[in-house]
PDB file of C-alpha atoms and ligand atoms in Angstrom:
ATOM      1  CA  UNK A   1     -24.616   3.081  10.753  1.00 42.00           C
ATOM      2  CA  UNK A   2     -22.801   2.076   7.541  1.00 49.00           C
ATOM      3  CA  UNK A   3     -18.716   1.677   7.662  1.00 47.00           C
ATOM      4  CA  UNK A   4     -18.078   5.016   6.042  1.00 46.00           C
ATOM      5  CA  UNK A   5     -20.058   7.311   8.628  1.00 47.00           C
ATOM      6  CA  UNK A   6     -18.513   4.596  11.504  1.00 47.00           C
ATOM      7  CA  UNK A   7     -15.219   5.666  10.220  1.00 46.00           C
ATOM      8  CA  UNK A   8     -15.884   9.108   9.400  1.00 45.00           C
ATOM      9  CA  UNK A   9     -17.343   9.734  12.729  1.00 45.00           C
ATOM     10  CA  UNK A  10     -14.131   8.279  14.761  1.00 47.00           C
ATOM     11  CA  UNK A  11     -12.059  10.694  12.222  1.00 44.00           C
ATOM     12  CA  UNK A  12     -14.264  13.948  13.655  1.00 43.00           C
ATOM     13  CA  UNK A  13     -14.492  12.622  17.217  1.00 43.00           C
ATOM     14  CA  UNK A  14     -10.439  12.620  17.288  1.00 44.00           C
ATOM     15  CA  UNK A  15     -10.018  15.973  15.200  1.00 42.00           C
ATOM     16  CA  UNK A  16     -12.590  17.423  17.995  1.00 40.00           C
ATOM     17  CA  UNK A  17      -9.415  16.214  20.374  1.00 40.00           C
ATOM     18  CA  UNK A  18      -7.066  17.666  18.321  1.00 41.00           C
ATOM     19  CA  UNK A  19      -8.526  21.071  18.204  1.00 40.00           C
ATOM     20  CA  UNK A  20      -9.576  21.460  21.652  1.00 40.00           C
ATOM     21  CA  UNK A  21      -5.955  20.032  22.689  1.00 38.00           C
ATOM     22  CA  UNK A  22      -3.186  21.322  20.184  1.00 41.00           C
ATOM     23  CA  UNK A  23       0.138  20.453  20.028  1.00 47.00           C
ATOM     24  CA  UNK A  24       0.240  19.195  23.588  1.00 51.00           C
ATOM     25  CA  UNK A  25      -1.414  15.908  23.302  1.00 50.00           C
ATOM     26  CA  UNK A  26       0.509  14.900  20.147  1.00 49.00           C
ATOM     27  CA  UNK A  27       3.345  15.342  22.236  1.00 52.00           C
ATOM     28  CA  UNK A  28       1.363  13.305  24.974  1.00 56.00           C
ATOM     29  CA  UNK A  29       2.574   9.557  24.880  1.00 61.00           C
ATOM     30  CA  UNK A  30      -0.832   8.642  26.683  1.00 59.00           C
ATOM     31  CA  UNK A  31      -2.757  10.315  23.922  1.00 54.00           C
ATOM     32  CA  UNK A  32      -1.096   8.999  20.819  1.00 58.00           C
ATOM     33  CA  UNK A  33      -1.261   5.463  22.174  1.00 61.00           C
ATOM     34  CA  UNK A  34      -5.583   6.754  22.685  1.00 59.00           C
ATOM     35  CA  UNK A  35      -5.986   7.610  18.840  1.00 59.00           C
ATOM     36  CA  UNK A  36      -4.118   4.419  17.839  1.00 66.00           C
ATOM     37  CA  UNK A  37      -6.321   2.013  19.405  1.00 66.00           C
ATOM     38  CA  UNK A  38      -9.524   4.139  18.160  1.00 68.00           C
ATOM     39  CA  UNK A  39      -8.042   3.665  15.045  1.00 67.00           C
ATOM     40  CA  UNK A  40      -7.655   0.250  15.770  1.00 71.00           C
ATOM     41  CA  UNK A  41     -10.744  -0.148  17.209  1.00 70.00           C
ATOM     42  CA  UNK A  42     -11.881   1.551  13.712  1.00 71.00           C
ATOM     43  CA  UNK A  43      -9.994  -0.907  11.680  1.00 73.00           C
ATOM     44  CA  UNK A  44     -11.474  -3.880  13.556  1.00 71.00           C
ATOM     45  CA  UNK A  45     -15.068  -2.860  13.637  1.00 72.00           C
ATOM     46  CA  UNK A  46     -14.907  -2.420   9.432  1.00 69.00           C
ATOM     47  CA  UNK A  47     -13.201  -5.630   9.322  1.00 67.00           C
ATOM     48  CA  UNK A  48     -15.898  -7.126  11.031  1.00 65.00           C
ATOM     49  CA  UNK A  49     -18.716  -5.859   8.742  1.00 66.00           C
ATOM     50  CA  UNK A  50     -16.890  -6.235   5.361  1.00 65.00           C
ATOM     51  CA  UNK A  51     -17.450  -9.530   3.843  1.00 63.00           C
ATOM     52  CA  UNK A  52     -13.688 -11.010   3.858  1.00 58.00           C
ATOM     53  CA  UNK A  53     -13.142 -11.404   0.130  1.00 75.00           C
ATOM     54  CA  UNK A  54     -15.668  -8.439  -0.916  1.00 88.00           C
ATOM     55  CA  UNK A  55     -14.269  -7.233  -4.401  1.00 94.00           C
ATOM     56  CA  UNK A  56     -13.751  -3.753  -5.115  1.00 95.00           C
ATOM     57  CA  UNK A  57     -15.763  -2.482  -8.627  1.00 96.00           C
ATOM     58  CA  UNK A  58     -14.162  -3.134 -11.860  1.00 98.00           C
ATOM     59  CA  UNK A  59     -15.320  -1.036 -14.889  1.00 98.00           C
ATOM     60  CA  UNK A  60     -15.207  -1.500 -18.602  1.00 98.00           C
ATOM     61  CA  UNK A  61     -12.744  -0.710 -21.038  1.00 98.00           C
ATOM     62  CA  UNK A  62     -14.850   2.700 -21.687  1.00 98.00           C
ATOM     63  CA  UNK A  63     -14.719   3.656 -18.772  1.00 98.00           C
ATOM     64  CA  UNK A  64     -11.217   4.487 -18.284  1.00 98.00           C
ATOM     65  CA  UNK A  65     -10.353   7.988 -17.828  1.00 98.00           C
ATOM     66  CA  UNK A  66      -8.881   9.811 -20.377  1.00 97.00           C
ATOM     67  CA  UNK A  67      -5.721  11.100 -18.323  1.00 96.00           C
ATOM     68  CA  UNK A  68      -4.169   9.232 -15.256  1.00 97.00           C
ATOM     69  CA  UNK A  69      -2.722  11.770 -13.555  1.00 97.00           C
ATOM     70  CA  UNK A  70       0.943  11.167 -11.368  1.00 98.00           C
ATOM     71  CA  UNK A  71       1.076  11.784  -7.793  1.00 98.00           C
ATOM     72  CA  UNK A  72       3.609  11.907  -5.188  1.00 97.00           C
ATOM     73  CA  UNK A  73       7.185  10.711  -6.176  1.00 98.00           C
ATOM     74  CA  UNK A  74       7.587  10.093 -10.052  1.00 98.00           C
ATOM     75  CA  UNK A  75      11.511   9.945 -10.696  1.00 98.00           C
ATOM     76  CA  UNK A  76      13.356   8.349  -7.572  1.00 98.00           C
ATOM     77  CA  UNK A  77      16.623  10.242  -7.519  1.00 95.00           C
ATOM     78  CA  UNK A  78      18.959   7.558  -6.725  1.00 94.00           C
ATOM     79  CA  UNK A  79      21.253   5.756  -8.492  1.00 95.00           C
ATOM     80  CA  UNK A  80      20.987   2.377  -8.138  1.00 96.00           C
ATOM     81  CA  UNK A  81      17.265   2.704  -9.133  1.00 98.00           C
ATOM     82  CA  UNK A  82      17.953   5.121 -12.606  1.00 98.00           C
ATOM     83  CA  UNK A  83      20.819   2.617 -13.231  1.00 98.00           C
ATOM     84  CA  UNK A  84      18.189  -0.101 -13.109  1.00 98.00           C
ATOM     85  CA  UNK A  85      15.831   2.192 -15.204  1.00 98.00           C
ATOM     86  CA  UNK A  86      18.389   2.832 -17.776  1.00 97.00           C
ATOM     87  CA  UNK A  87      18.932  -0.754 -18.255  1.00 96.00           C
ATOM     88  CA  UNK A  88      14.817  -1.514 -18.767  1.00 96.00           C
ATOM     89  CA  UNK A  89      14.916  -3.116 -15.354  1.00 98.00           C
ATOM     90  CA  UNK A  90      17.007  -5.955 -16.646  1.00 97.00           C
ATOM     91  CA  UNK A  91      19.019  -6.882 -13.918  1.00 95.00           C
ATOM     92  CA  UNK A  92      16.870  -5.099 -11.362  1.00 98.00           C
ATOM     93  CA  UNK A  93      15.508  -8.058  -8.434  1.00 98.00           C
ATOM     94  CA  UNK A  94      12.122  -7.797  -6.070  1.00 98.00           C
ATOM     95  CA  UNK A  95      13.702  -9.261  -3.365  1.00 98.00           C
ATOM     96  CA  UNK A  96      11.348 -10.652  -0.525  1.00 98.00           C
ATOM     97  CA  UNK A  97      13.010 -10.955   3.205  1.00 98.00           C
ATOM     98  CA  UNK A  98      11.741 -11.688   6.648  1.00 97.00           C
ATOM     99  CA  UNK A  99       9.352 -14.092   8.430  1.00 97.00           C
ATOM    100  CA  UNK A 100       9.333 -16.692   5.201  1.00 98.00           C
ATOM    101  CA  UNK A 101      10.576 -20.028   4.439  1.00 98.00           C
ATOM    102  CA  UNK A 102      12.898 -18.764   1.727  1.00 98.00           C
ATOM    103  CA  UNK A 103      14.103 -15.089   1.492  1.00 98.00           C
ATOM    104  CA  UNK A 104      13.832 -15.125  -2.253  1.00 98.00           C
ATOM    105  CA  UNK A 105      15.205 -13.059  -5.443  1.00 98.00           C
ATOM    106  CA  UNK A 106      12.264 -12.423  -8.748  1.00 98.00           C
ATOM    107  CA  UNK A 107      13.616 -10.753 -11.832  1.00 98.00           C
ATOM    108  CA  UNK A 108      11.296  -8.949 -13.396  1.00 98.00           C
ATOM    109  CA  UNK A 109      10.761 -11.954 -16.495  1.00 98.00           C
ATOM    110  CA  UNK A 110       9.917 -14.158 -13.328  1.00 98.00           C
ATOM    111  CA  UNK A 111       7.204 -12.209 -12.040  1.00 98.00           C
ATOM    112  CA  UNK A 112       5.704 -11.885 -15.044  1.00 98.00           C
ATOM    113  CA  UNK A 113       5.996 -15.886 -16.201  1.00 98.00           C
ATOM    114  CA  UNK A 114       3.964 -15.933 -13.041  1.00 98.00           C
ATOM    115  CA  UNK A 115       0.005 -16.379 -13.260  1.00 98.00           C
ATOM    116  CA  UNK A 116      -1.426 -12.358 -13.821  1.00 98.00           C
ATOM    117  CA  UNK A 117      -4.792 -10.788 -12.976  1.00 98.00           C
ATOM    118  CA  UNK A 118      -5.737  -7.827 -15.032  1.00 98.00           C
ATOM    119  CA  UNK A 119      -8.096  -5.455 -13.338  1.00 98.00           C
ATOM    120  CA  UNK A 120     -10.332  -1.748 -14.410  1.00 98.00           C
ATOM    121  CA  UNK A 121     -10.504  -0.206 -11.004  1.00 98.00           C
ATOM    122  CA  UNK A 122     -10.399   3.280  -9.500  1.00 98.00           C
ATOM    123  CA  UNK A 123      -7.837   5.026  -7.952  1.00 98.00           C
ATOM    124  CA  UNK A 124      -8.596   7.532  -5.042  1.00 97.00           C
ATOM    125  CA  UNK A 125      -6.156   9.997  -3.820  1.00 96.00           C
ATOM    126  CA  UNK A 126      -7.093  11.912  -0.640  1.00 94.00           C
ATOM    127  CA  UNK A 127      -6.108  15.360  -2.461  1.00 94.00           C
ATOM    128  CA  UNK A 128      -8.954  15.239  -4.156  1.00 95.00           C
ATOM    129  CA  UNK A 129      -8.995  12.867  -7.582  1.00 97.00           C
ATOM    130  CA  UNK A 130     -10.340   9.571  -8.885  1.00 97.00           C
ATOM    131  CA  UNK A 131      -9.521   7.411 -11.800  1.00 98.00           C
ATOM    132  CA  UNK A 132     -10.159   4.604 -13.360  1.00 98.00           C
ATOM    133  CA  UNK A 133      -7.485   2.862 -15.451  1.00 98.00           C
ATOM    134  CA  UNK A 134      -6.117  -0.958 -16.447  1.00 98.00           C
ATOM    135  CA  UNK A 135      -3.847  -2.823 -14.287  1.00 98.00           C
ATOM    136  CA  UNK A 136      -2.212  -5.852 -14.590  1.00 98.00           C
ATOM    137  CA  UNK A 137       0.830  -7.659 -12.902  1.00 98.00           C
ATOM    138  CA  UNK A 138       0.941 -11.082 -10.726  1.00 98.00           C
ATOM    139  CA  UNK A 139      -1.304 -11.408  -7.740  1.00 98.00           C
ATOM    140  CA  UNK A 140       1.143 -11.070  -3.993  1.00 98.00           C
ATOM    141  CA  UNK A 141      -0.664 -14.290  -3.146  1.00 98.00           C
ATOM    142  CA  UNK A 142       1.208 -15.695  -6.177  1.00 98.00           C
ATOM    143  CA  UNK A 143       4.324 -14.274  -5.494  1.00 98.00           C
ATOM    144  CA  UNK A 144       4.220 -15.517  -1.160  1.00 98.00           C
ATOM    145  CA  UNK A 145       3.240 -18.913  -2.095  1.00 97.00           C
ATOM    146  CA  UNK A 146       6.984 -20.183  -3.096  1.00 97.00           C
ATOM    147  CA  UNK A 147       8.332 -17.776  -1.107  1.00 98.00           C
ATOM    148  CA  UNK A 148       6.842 -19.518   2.249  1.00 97.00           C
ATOM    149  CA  UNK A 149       4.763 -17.165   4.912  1.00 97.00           C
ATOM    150  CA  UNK A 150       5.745 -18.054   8.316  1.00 97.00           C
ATOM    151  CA  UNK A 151       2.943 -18.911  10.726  1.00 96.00           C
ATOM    152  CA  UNK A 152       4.491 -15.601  13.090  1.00 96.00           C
ATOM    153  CA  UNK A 153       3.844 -13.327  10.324  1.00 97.00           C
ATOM    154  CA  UNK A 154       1.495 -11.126  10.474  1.00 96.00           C
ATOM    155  CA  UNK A 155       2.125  -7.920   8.161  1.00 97.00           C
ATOM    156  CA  UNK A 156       3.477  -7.212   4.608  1.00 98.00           C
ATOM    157  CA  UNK A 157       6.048  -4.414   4.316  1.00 98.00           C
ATOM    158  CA  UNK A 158       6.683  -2.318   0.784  1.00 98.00           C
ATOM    159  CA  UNK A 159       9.798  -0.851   0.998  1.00 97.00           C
ATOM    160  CA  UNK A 160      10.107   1.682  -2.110  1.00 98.00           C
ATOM    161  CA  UNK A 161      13.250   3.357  -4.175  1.00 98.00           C
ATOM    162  CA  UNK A 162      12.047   6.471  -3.279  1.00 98.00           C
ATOM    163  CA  UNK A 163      13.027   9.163  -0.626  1.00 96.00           C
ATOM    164  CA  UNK A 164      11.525  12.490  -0.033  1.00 95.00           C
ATOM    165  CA  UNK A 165      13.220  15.715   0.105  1.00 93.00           C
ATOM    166  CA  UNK A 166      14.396  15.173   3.711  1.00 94.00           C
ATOM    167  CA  UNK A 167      15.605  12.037   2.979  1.00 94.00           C
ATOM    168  CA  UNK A 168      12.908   9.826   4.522  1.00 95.00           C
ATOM    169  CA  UNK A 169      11.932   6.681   3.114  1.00 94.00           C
ATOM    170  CA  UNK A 170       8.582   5.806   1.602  1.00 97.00           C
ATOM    171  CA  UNK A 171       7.210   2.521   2.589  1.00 97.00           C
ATOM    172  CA  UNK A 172       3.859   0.401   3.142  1.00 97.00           C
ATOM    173  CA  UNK A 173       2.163  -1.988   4.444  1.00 97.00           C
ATOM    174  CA  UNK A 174      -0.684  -4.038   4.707  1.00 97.00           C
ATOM    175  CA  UNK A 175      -2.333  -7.205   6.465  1.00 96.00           C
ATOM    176  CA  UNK A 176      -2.045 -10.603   5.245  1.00 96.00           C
ATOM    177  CA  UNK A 177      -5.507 -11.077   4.886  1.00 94.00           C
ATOM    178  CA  UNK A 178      -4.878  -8.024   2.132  1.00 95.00           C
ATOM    179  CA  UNK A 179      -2.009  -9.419   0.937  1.00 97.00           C
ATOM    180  CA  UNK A 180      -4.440 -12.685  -0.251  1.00 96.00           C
ATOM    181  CA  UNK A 181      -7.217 -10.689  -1.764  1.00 96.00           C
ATOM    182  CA  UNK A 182      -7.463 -11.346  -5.248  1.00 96.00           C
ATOM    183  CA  UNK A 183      -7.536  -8.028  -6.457  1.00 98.00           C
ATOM    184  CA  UNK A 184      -3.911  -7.369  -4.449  1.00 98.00           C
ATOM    185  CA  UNK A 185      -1.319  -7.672  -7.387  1.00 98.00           C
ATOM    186  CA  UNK A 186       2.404  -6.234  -8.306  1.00 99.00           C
ATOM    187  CA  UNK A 187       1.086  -4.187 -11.109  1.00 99.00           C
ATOM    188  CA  UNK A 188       3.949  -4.402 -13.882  1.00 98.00           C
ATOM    189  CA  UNK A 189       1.367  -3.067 -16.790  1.00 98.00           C
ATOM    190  CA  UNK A 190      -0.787   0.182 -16.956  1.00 98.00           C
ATOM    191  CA  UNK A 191      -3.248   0.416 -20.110  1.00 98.00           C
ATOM    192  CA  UNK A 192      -1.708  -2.543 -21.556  1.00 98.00           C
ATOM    193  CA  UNK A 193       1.713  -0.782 -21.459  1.00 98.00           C
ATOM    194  CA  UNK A 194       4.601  -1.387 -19.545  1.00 98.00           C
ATOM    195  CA  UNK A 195       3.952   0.412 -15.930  1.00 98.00           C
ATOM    196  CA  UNK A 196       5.701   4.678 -16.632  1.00 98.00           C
ATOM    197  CA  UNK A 197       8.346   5.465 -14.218  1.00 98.00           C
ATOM    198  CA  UNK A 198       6.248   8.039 -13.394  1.00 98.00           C
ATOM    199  CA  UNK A 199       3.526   5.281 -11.840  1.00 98.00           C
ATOM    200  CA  UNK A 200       6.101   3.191 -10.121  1.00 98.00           C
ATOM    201  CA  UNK A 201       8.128   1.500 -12.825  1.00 98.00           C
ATOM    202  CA  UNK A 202       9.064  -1.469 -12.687  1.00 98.00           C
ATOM    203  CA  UNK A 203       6.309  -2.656 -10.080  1.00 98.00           C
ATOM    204  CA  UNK A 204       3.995  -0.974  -7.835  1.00 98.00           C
ATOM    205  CA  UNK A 205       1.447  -2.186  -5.356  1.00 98.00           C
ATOM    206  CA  UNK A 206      -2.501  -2.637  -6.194  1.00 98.00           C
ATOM    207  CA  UNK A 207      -4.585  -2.682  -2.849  1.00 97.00           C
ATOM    208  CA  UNK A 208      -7.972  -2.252  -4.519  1.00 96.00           C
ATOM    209  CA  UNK A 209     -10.369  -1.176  -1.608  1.00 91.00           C
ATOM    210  CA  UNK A 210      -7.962   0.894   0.122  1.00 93.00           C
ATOM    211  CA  UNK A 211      -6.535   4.745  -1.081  1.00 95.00           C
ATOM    212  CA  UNK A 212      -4.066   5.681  -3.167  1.00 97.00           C
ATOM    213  CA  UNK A 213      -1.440   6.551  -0.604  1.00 97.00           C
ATOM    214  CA  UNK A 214      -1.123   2.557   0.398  1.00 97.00           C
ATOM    215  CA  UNK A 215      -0.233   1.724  -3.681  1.00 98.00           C
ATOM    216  CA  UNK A 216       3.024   1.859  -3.551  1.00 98.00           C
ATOM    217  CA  UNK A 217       5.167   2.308  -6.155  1.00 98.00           C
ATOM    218  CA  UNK A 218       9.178   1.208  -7.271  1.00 98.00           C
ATOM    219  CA  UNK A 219       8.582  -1.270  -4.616  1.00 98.00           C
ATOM    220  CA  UNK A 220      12.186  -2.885  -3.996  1.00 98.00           C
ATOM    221  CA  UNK A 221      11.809  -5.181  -1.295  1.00 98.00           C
ATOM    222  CA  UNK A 222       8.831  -6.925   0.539  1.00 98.00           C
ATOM    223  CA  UNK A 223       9.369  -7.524   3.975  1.00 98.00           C
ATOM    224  CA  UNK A 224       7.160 -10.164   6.221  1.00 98.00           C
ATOM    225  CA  UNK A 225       6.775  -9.124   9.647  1.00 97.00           C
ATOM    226  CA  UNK A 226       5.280 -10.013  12.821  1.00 95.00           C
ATOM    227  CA  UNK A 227       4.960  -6.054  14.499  1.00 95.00           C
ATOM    228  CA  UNK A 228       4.452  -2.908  12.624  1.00 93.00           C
ATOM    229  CA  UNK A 229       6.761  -1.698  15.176  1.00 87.00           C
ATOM    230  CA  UNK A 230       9.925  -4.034  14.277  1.00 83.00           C
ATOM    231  CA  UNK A 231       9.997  -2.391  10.779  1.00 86.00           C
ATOM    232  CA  UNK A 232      12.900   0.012  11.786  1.00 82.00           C
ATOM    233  CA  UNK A 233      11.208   2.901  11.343  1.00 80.00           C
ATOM    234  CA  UNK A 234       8.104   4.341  11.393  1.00 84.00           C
ATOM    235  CA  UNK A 235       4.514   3.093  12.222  1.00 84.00           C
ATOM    236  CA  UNK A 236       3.377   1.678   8.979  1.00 95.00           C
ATOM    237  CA  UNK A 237       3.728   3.890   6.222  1.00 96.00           C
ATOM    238  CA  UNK A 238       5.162   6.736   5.200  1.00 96.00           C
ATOM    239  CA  UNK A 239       1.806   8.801   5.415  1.00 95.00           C
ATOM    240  CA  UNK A 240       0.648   7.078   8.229  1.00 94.00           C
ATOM    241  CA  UNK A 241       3.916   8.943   9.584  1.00 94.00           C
ATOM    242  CA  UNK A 242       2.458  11.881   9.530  1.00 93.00           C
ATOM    243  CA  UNK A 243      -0.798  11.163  10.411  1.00 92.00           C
ATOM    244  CA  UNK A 244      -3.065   9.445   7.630  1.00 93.00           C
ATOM    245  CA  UNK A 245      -5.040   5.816   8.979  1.00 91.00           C
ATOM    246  CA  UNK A 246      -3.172   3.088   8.455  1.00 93.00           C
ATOM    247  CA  UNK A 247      -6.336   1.100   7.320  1.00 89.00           C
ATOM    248  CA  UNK A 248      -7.061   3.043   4.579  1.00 84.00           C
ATOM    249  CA  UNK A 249     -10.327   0.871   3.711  1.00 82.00           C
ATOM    250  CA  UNK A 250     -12.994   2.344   1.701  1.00 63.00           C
TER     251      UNK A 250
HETATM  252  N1  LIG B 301       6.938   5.034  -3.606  1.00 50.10           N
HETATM  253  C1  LIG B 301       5.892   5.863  -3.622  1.00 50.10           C
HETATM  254  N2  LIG B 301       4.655   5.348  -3.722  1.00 50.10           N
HETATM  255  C2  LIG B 301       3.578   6.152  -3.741  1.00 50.10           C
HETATM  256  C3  LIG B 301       3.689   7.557  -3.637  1.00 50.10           C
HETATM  257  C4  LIG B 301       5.026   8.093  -3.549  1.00 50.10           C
HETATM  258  O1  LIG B 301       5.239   9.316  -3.465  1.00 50.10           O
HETATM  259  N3  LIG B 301       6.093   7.203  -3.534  1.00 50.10           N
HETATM  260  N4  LIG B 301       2.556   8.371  -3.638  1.00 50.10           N
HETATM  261  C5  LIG B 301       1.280   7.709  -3.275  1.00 50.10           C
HETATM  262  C6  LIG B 301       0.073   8.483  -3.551  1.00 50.10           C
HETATM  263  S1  LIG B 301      -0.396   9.660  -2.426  1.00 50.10           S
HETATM  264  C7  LIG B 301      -0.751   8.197  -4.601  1.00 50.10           C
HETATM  265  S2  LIG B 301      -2.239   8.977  -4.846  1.00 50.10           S
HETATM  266  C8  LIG B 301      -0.338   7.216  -5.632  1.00 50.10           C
HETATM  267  C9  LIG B 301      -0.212   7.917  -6.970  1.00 50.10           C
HETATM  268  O2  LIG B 301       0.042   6.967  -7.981  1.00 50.10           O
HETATM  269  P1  LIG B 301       0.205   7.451  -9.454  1.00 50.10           P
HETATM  270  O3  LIG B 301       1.421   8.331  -9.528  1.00 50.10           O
HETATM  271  O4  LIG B 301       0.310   6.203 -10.273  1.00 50.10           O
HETATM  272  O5  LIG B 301      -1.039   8.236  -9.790  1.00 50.10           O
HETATM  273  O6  LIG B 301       0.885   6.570  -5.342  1.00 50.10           O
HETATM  274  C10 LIG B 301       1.142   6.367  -3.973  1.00 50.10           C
HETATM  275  N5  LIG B 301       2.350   5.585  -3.858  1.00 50.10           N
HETATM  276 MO1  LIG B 302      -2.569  10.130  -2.921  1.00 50.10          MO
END
């Protein structure tokens, strides 16, 4: 059984659950602790079978698509953020906090005087597109190594400018053996162009190999943490919220 069906057949297996139980087991502490360690479970198994540093595909210059299309949030409303937008991002600072050596500070000029990867991947959004387009920015690995990863760390955290209409936070995160793939990079350049607000100006995450929901974008602060639970809120992400796999791994 190949990773996909694996994974594929968990997802059914649980929305049998779901529609045989309703709204009763969600509410059911019991139940919702069940489905997380399937997932888990899930999440370990394809880690397992997937060579470690297995790249995603890369395609030519030709084969970009025409038209990469926006999704989700594409003009943070709030202040601080079109403040920094209005200036070009001059003064605006990644800042990276938590379980490191040294909680550091990276203007946008210092990330990119940092070594860069360019990449021709594809994008896939669960609603239903795919494309293929030019990234480039530093790789995270690049960006943690002066920073310092503490031996207790075990998660990175994207927290992003961006609220959504009820005023709830968008965030990310992944593991660090993620966080030191080479294809994991703080995209600053789309199509040889500065990265659009609309895509996540001034920097947005790359996780090649997982879905478009865990590429964050107007990523403000990186967090290092040991638990997914001592974020502050939330399990993980902001669509994991509501439901979506945390390992989004494809
Ligand atoms: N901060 C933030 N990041 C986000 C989103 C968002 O709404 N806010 N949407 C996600 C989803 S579902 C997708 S498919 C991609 C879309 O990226 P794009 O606008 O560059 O196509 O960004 C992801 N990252
Ligand atoms: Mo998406």
């Amino acid at each position: 059984m190949d990773r996909r069906h694996f994974l594929m057949g968990t997802a059914r297996t649980a929305g049998l659950f779901l529609l045989a139980g309703c709204d009763a087991l969600s509410r059911d502490d019991r139940f919702v602790r069940l489905l997380e360690r399937a997932e888990n479970l899930a999440y370990r198994v394809h880690r397992r079978l997937t060579p470690r540093r297995a790249l995603a595909v890369e395609y030519t210059e030709a084969e970009r698509s025409p038209v990469f299309p926006t999704n989700g949030e594409t003009r943070p409303d709030n202040p601080q953020y079109q403040a920094w937008a209005a200036s070009g991002f001059a003064n605006w600072s990644l800042q990276v906090t938590g379980k490191v050596a040294r909680p550091t500070r990276f203007s946008l000029s210092g990330l990119r005087a940092l070594p860069s990867r360019t990449q021709i991947t594809r994008h896939d959004c669960v609603e239903g597109w795919s494309a293929i387009a030019k990234w480039k920015g530093v790789p995270l690995a690049e960006v943690l190594k002066p920073v310092g990863v503490r031996p207790d760390a075990r998660f990175v955290v994207f927290h992003c400018a961006d609220r959504d209409p009820s005023g709830v936070h968008y965030y990310e995160s992944i593991d660090l053996e993620d966080a030191a793939h080479p294809q994991t990079i703080l995209a600053y350049d789309l199509n040889d162009q500065p990265l659009p607000m609309g895509h996540g100006a001034p920097i947005r995450l790359r996780v090649e190999r997982q879905l478009g929901y865990k590429m964050a974008k107007f990523v403000m602060r990186i967090e290092l943490v040991d638990r997914l639970d001592r974020i502050g809120y939330g399990r993980g992400g902001y669509w994991e919220d509501q439901g979506y796999e945390w390992y989004a791994g494809i």
